[in-house]
Amino acid sequence: MSIYPNISDFLLDNEPSIGSPAIIYDYNSIVSTVSKIRNDIKIIPNVELCFAIKANRNKIVLKLLSDLGLGADVASIHEFEIVEEIGMNPVYSTSPAYNEKFLEKLLERNILPDFNSFSQLKKYVEEYNLNEVGVRVKVPLKNIHPDITYGEQSRFGINIDSDEFIQFINNKKLKIKQLHFHLGELQNSSIIKEAMEYIYSLSYKFQDLEVINIGGGLTYLYSDEIEVKKSWEIVKEYVLQINRQLNREVKIVVEPGMLILAMSGYLYSKVQSSDLSINKRIITVDCSAWNLTYWAYPYLVHSYSDSMNTTEEEHVIFGNTCYEKDVFISSVRHKPLKINDGLLMNPVGAYVNSMARNMHGYHLPDEWILKDSTFIKAGN
């Protein structure tokens, strides 16, 4: 894997003394991941690395990313207000449902929204007399995976080849300054080539184009280093063609969320019960997979146990709600875990607390940053 969890020696040798449950962000791992992505994309002219705030809204973590020079992509007024407070810059935005309050805040900051629907674009162009806009586009793809990669069937984006859209922008003399696409998971270089070829074809139509935002959805791609390199080479070549066609450099924005933080996050939890049932050891921990890991699929990467029994058993690790299918890990071979043993699961750095449920009223885990051998509180 191109980006993968690299557990610090400190976590391997020392059980955290921070209380459980907790989410731990490994500072050195975050820095290393950002550096790796930057190094990969630096071949692309005028490229900007941003973070999709929907993946994690922790202010301390976002300040860390800001200090590393990352900008932000926001989809709600709540995300925008956090970014404003922290001072992340630059800021880009696309959203399925802009309202007046959110849109006005963006326009006050001279942030051009990338409209996600034609009806919203028409409404706000007329309401605010806009003469330049950004657009999230539907990209026609031949080869898609219906569960993770979306083309014209996606509910997101505008069909900018439609007669209605073209007639509207011509009548209003609208300048299309930004094109934004986000296709779910960009699985491989073939998908990226299709998308960039389509964007290149659009550059002939929109001579005022300044920014191309290729979104995120890069985690699947980053499981294959060869595909990573091929993909960024493809992006570079199409960007060079677009620049030649427009006779200037456009800004290229890359704004992953999961890729930047997921592998650097660990869930520390404690075993609350341990019982044998039908040849499996049923483990319940002190937090809930149903509440926390709907978009994360954690693995048990380390345990803190003084058990002398080294005979492995099959374990199922459950969360602490009354939901029958509250399962963190459906099967793992391990020496018998017992009550109060500590567990470390990964990856949980993205799309965990930011989209948590609240069954039984359980509080979210405390969040901490581990920098070398020091734990720094990062919110409750």
C-alpha atoms as one frame of an Amber mdcrd trajectory, in Angstrom:
protein
   0.000   0.000   0.000   1.218   3.482  -0.831  -0.073   5.128   2.368  -0.503
   2.774   5.296  -0.581   2.857   9.113   2.853   2.876  10.689   2.277   2.420
  14.402   4.714   4.380  16.507   7.071   2.469  18.775   5.676   4.461  21.681
   2.147   3.097  21.109   3.487  -0.423  20.670   5.447  -0.281  23.923   3.113
   1.801  26.104  -0.609   1.481  26.704  -2.124   4.992  26.546  -2.876   6.484
  29.981  -5.507   8.893  28.655  -8.745   7.142  29.492 -10.922   5.058  27.229
 -12.475   5.276  24.710 -10.275   7.749  22.853  -9.262   8.622  19.321  -5.527
   9.172  18.939  -4.066  11.085  15.995  -0.405  10.340  15.348   1.229  13.704
  14.579   4.270  12.239  12.846   2.073  10.039  10.689  -0.043  13.022   9.590
   3.072  15.009   8.666   4.448  12.025   6.755   1.182  11.488   4.860   0.887
  15.142   3.848   4.519  15.109   2.726   3.956  11.944   0.684   0.900  13.365
  -1.121   2.640  16.684  -1.755   5.641  14.898  -3.188   3.363  12.874  -5.497
   1.392  15.819  -6.869   4.255  18.306  -7.196   4.704  17.319 -10.849   1.382
  19.049 -11.600   1.763  22.759 -12.441   0.195  25.225  -9.989  -1.287  22.527
  -7.740  -2.866  23.195  -4.323  -3.441  20.591  -1.594  -6.560  21.116   0.536
  -8.472  19.077   3.107 -12.150  18.121   2.839 -13.486  19.366   6.176 -16.408
  16.926   6.146 -13.895  14.196   6.987 -12.864  15.702  10.337 -13.958  18.917
  12.083 -11.619  18.725  15.089 -10.218  22.243  15.432  -6.848  21.185  16.845
  -6.327  18.688  14.047  -7.401  21.252  11.450  -4.992  23.803  12.929  -2.244
  21.234  12.512  -3.192  20.791   8.842  -3.374  24.561   8.393   0.123  24.921
   9.863   1.265  22.365   7.289  -0.051  24.715   4.596  -3.276  22.953   3.627
  -6.325  24.850   2.450  -9.909  23.702   2.986 -12.981  22.532   1.110 -16.256
  23.211   2.930 -19.783  21.950   2.264 -21.737  23.693   5.039 -21.826  26.952
   6.940 -20.787  25.036  10.078 -17.616  23.796   8.373 -16.972  27.280   6.988
 -17.227  28.903  10.419 -14.681  26.450  11.839 -12.306  27.128   8.946 -12.754
  30.891   9.452 -11.949  30.553  13.145  -8.791  28.562  12.431  -7.695  30.726
   9.520  -7.289  27.990   6.912  -6.562  29.372   3.473  -7.435  29.099   0.631
 -11.041  27.957   0.948 -13.101  26.250  -1.745 -16.701  25.152  -1.506 -19.249
  22.917  -3.121 -22.514  21.863  -1.475 -25.689  19.990  -2.418 -27.810  22.695
  -0.792 -26.568  26.243  -0.377 -28.786  28.604   1.600 -28.644  32.391   1.583
 -26.726  32.692   4.839 -23.985  30.310   3.769 -23.746  31.740   0.268 -23.532
  35.324   1.524 -20.675  34.408   3.876 -18.775  32.859   0.986 -19.362  35.829
  -1.287 -18.282  38.254   1.454 -14.953  36.410   1.535 -14.736  36.412  -2.284
 -15.017  32.613  -2.291 -16.678  31.413  -5.465 -19.117  28.561  -4.779 -19.066
  25.543  -7.075 -22.780  25.005  -7.636 -23.878  21.420  -7.456 -27.339  21.754
  -9.013 -28.650  23.709 -11.983 -31.732  24.898 -10.108 -29.593  26.386  -7.328
 -27.264  27.995  -9.829 -30.197  29.668 -11.621 -31.779  30.786  -8.356 -28.687
  32.434  -6.929 -27.357  33.869 -10.176 -30.633  35.763 -10.491 -31.018  36.568
  -6.788 -27.469  37.938  -6.356 -26.877  39.064  -9.936 -23.773  36.883 -10.169
 -21.693  37.154 -13.322 -19.125  34.469 -12.502 -19.586  31.068 -10.875 -18.032
  27.699 -10.237 -19.727  24.471 -11.288 -19.524  20.903 -10.070 -19.876  18.835
 -13.229 -21.290  15.427 -13.999 -18.580  13.453 -15.753 -19.712  10.823 -18.256
 -17.695   7.710 -17.436 -17.692   4.465 -19.401 -16.162   2.329 -16.667 -17.677
   2.824 -13.243 -18.097   0.786 -10.086 -21.693   1.554  -9.044 -20.909   1.263
  -5.341 -17.875   3.554  -5.158 -17.413   5.459  -8.446 -20.178   7.511 -10.003
 -20.591   9.076 -13.424 -23.704  10.534 -15.015 -25.909   8.535 -12.619 -24.662
  10.499  -9.618 -27.177  12.796  -7.943 -24.381  15.363  -7.658 -23.239  17.761
 -10.325 -24.616  19.608 -13.336 -24.862  18.295 -16.878 -23.094  21.199 -18.513
 -23.533  19.769 -22.007 -27.296  20.237 -21.773 -28.941  22.799 -24.041 -30.706
  24.334 -21.041 -27.459  24.997 -19.197 -25.655  26.367 -22.240 -28.579  28.636
 -23.113 -28.746  29.956 -19.553 -25.057  30.839 -19.237 -25.100  32.454 -22.683
 -28.179  34.517 -21.895 -26.721  35.634 -18.555 -23.213  36.075 -20.003 -21.926
  33.971 -17.113 -18.231  33.340 -16.718 -17.427  29.796 -15.594 -14.342  30.329
 -13.451 -14.120  26.974 -11.690 -14.852  23.369 -12.662 -15.134  20.817  -9.879
 -15.588  17.069 -10.164 -15.841  14.457  -7.447 -16.627  10.938  -8.609 -16.645
   8.974  -5.373 -13.519   6.819  -5.361 -11.059   7.422  -8.206 -10.152   3.750
  -8.435  -7.356   3.818 -10.988  -5.555   5.753 -13.686  -8.125   4.753 -16.344
 -10.921   6.542 -14.451  -8.719   9.597 -13.938  -7.806   9.646 -17.627 -11.497
   9.593 -18.610 -12.299  12.423 -16.208  -9.362  14.604 -17.253 -10.081  14.057
 -20.942 -13.608  15.308 -20.373 -12.403  18.350 -18.411  -9.916  19.100 -21.182
 -12.757  19.066 -23.716 -14.628  21.607 -21.574 -11.702  24.008 -21.421 -12.411
  24.955 -25.039 -15.913  26.069 -24.045 -15.015  28.008 -20.910 -12.256  30.423
 -21.765 -12.514  32.175 -18.373 -11.578  28.999 -16.504  -9.168  29.579 -13.595
  -9.544  26.584 -11.244 -10.005  22.849 -11.764 -10.845  21.001  -8.554 -10.432
  17.257  -8.935 -11.851  16.559  -5.477 -10.766  13.652  -3.328 -11.756   9.996
  -3.266  -8.118   8.894  -3.517  -7.898   6.262  -0.771  -8.628   3.303  -3.046
  -6.133   4.608  -5.617  -3.412   4.884  -2.978  -3.445   1.130  -2.419  -1.306
   0.822  -5.571   1.834   2.951  -5.893   2.171   2.251  -9.636  -1.369   3.497
 -10.265  -0.701   6.551  -8.107   2.274   7.570 -10.225   0.455   6.868 -13.503
  -2.556   8.889 -12.349  -0.654  12.036 -11.421   1.333  11.842 -14.669  -1.975
  11.745 -16.551  -3.286  14.743 -14.628  -0.046  16.630 -15.320  -0.211  15.987
 -19.078  -3.829  17.112 -19.383  -3.179  20.194 -17.263  -0.298  21.153 -19.550
  -2.625  20.779 -22.544  -5.297  22.906 -20.864  -2.720  25.571 -20.012  -1.537
  25.669 -23.623  -5.088  25.884 -24.876  -5.936  28.778 -22.527  -2.492  30.347
 -22.835  -2.155  30.600 -19.049  -1.839  28.405 -15.951  -4.980  27.219 -14.225
  -5.005  26.343 -10.536  -5.388  22.618  -9.803  -6.964  21.736  -6.454  -6.675
  18.301  -4.838  -8.771  17.982  -1.676  -8.829  14.517  -0.110 -10.214  13.926
   3.363  -9.946  10.249   4.230  -6.571   9.822   2.562  -4.966  12.576   4.642
  -6.157  11.511   8.099  -7.687   8.027   8.154  -4.498   5.998   8.538  -3.135
   8.341  11.217  -6.069   7.786  13.583  -6.383   5.042  16.217  -9.324   4.084
  18.391  -8.211   3.089  21.875 -10.844   1.094  23.746 -11.167  -1.289  26.680
 -12.716  -4.747  26.778 -15.885  -4.744  28.917 -16.878  -8.371  28.497 -15.284
 -11.546  27.111 -17.304 -14.746  26.685 -17.008 -17.925  24.653 -20.024 -18.684
  22.464 -20.192 -21.346  19.753 -16.423 -21.592  19.364 -15.972 -17.821  19.172
 -14.935 -15.343  21.815 -17.493 -12.542  21.962 -15.843  -9.281  22.978 -17.704
  -6.097  23.886 -15.728  -2.869  24.179 -16.574   0.514  25.743 -17.697   2.301
  22.549 -19.907   1.598  19.568 -19.105   0.707  15.972 -22.695   1.627  15.068
 -22.168   5.091  16.525 -18.636   5.680  15.249 -17.434   3.638  12.296 -20.198
   3.654   9.677 -17.635   4.809   7.078 -14.543   3.370   8.714 -13.633  -0.307
   8.640 -11.173  -0.771  11.476  -8.674  -3.536  12.053  -7.258  -4.634  15.375
  -3.646  -3.503  15.058  -2.450  -3.924  18.654  -3.630  -5.072  22.069  -2.476
  -4.436  25.629  -2.906  -7.686  27.499  -0.886  -9.515  30.145  -2.569 -12.830
  29.407  -0.179 -15.782  29.554  -2.427 -17.866  27.307  -0.957 -17.609  23.790
  -3.348 -20.060  22.107  -5.222 -18.065  19.477  -9.004 -18.074  19.309 -11.432
 -16.540  16.866 -12.764 -13.260  18.273 -15.685 -11.061  17.273 -15.382  -7.510
  18.583 -18.703  -5.789  19.263 -19.666  -2.286  20.283 -21.585  -1.427  23.444
 -25.094  -0.738  22.113 -28.169  -2.937  22.070 -27.979  -3.212  18.286 -27.299
  -6.831  17.337 -25.039  -5.841  14.447 -22.917  -3.307  16.321 -19.706  -4.964
  15.118 -16.239  -3.465  14.896 -14.478  -6.607  13.648 -16.384  -9.716  12.570
 -13.443 -12.119  12.810  -9.891 -11.890  14.116  -7.544 -14.529  15.463  -5.958
 -13.471  18.758  -4.876 -14.835  22.102  -7.864 -14.735  24.491  -8.767 -11.164
  25.375 -10.106 -10.499  28.854 -11.945  -7.697  30.647  -9.915  -4.448  30.900
  -7.512  -5.392  28.110  -6.802  -2.402  25.895  -7.323  -2.513  22.125  -5.980
  -0.300  19.373  -7.938  -0.165  16.108  -7.091   1.620  12.861  -7.912   3.455
  10.535 -10.248   5.875  12.328  -8.783   9.334  11.625 -11.506  10.425   9.210
 -15.313  10.177   8.989 -15.641   8.968  12.583 -16.458  11.723  15.084 -17.464
  13.998  12.183 -20.423  11.769  11.307 -21.093   9.919  14.566 -24.476   8.640
  15.721 -25.751   9.007  19.274 -27.453   5.719  20.211 -28.016   5.454  24.000
 -26.689   9.007  24.370 -23.090   7.832  24.483 -20.604  10.695  24.330 -18.047
  10.814  21.555 -14.583   9.538  22.476 -12.090  12.126  23.672  -9.582  13.082
  21.001  -5.805  13.319  21.466  -2.761  14.058  19.352   0.286  11.896  20.012
   3.457  13.840  19.247   6.488  11.623  19.817   5.750  10.390  23.377   3.413
  13.177  24.502  -0.388  13.134  24.408  -1.970  16.534  23.677  -5.694  16.945
  24.341  -7.542  17.760  21.133 -11.082  18.257  22.418 -13.759  16.379  24.321
